[in-house]
mmCIF file of C-alpha atoms in Angstrom:
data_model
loop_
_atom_site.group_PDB
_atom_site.id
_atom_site.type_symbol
_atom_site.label_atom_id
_atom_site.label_comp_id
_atom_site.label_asym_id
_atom_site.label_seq_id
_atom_site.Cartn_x
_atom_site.Cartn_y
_atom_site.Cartn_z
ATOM 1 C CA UNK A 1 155.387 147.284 116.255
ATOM 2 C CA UNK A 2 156.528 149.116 119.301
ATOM 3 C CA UNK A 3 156.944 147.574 122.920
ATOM 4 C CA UNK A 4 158.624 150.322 123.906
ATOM 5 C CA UNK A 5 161.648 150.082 125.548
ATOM 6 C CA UNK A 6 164.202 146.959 125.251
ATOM 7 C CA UNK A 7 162.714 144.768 127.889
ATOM 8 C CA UNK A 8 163.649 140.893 127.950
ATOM 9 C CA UNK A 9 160.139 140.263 129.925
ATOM 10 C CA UNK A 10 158.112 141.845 126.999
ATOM 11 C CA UNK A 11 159.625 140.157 124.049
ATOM 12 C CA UNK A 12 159.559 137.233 125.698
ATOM 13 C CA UNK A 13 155.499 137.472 126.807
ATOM 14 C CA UNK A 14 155.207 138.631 123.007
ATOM 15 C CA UNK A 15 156.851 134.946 121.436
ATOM 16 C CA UNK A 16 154.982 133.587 124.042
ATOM 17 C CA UNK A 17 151.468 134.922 123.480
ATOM 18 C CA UNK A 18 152.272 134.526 120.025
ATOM 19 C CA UNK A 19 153.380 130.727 120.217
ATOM 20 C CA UNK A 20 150.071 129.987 122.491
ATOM 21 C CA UNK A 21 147.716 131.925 119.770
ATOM 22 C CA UNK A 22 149.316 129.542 117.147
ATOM 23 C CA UNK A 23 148.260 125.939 119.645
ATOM 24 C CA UNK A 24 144.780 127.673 119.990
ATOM 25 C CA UNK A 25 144.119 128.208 116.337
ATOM 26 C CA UNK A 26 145.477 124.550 115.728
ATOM 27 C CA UNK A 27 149.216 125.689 113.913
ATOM 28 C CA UNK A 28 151.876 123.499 115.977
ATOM 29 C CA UNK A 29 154.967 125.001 114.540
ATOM 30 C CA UNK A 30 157.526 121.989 114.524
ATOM 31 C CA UNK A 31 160.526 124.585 113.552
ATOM 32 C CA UNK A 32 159.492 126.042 117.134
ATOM 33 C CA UNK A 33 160.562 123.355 119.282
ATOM 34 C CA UNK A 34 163.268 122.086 116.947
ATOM 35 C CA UNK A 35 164.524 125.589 118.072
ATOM 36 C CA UNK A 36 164.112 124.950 121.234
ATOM 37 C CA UNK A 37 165.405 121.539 121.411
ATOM 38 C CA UNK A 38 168.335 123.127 119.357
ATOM 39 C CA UNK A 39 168.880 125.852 122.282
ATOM 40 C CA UNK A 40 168.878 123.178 124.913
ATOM 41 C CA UNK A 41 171.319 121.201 123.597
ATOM 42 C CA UNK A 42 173.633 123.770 123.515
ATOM 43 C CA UNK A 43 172.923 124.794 126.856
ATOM 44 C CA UNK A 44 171.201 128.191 125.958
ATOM 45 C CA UNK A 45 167.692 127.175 127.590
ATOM 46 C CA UNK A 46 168.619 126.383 131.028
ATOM 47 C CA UNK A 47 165.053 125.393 133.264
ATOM 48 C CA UNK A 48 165.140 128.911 134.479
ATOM 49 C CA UNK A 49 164.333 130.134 130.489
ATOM 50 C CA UNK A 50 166.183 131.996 128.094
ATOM 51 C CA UNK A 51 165.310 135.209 129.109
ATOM 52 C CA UNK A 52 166.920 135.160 133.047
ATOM 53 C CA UNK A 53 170.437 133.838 131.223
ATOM 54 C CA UNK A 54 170.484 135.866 128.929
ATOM 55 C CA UNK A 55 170.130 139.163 130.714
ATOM 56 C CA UNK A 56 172.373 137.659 133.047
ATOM 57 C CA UNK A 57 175.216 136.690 130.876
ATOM 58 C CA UNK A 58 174.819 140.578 128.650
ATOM 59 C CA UNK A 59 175.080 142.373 132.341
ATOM 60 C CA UNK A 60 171.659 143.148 133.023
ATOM 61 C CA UNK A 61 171.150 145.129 128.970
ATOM 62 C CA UNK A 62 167.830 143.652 127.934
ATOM 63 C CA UNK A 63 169.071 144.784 124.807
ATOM 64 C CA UNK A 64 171.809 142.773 124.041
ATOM 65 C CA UNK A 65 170.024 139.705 125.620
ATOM 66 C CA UNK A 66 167.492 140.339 122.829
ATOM 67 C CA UNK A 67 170.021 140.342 120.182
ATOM 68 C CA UNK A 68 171.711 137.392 121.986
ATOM 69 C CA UNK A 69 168.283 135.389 121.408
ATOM 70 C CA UNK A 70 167.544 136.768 117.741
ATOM 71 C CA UNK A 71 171.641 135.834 116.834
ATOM 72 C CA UNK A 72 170.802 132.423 118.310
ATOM 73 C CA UNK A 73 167.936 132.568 115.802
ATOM 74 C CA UNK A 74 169.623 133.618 112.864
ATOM 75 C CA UNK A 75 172.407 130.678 113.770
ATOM 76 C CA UNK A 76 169.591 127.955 113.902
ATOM 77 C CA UNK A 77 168.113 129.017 110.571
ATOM 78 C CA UNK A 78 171.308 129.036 108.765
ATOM 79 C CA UNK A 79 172.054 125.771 110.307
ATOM 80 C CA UNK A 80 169.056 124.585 108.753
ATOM 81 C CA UNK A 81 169.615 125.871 105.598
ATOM 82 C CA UNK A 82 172.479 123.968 105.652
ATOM 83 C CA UNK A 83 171.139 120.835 106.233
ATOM 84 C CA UNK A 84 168.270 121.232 103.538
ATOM 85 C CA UNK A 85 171.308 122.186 100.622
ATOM 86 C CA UNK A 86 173.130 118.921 101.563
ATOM 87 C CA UNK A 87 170.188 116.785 100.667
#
């Protein structure tokens, strides 16, 4: 899918509209807010959102605050993974 060019406000209105299509249709993705809880407690989801921090701490590149987000992703999965091979 295209959204056109790298911009933090569309990706995040995409997860977003995503996420609230999921609630409507009765899916409550648990991994979701584990994510988010995750974020939080590392002090990556500050009350102003991701998406503000993030293109303020890559200089204003929507870009990189994209790939910031989707490495943050990445990090939480493996993390889980991690857990889950322990048990």
């Amino acid at each position: 899918m295209h959204i056109g060019e790298p911009n933090v406000d569309r990706f995040w209105g995409l997860l977003i509209g995503y996420h609230t299509c999921q609630l409507n249709h009765g899916v409550k993705d648990l991994e979701y807010y584990q994510f988010i809880d995750w974020l939080t407690e590392k002090g990556e989801y500050p009350t102003e959102g991701w998406a503000a921090k993030y293109l303020r701490d890559c200089g204003g590149d929507p870009e990189q605050a994209i790939r910031k987000y989707l490495d943050f992703v990445a990090e939480f999965l493996a993390s889980r993974r991690q857990e889950t091979a322990g048990r």
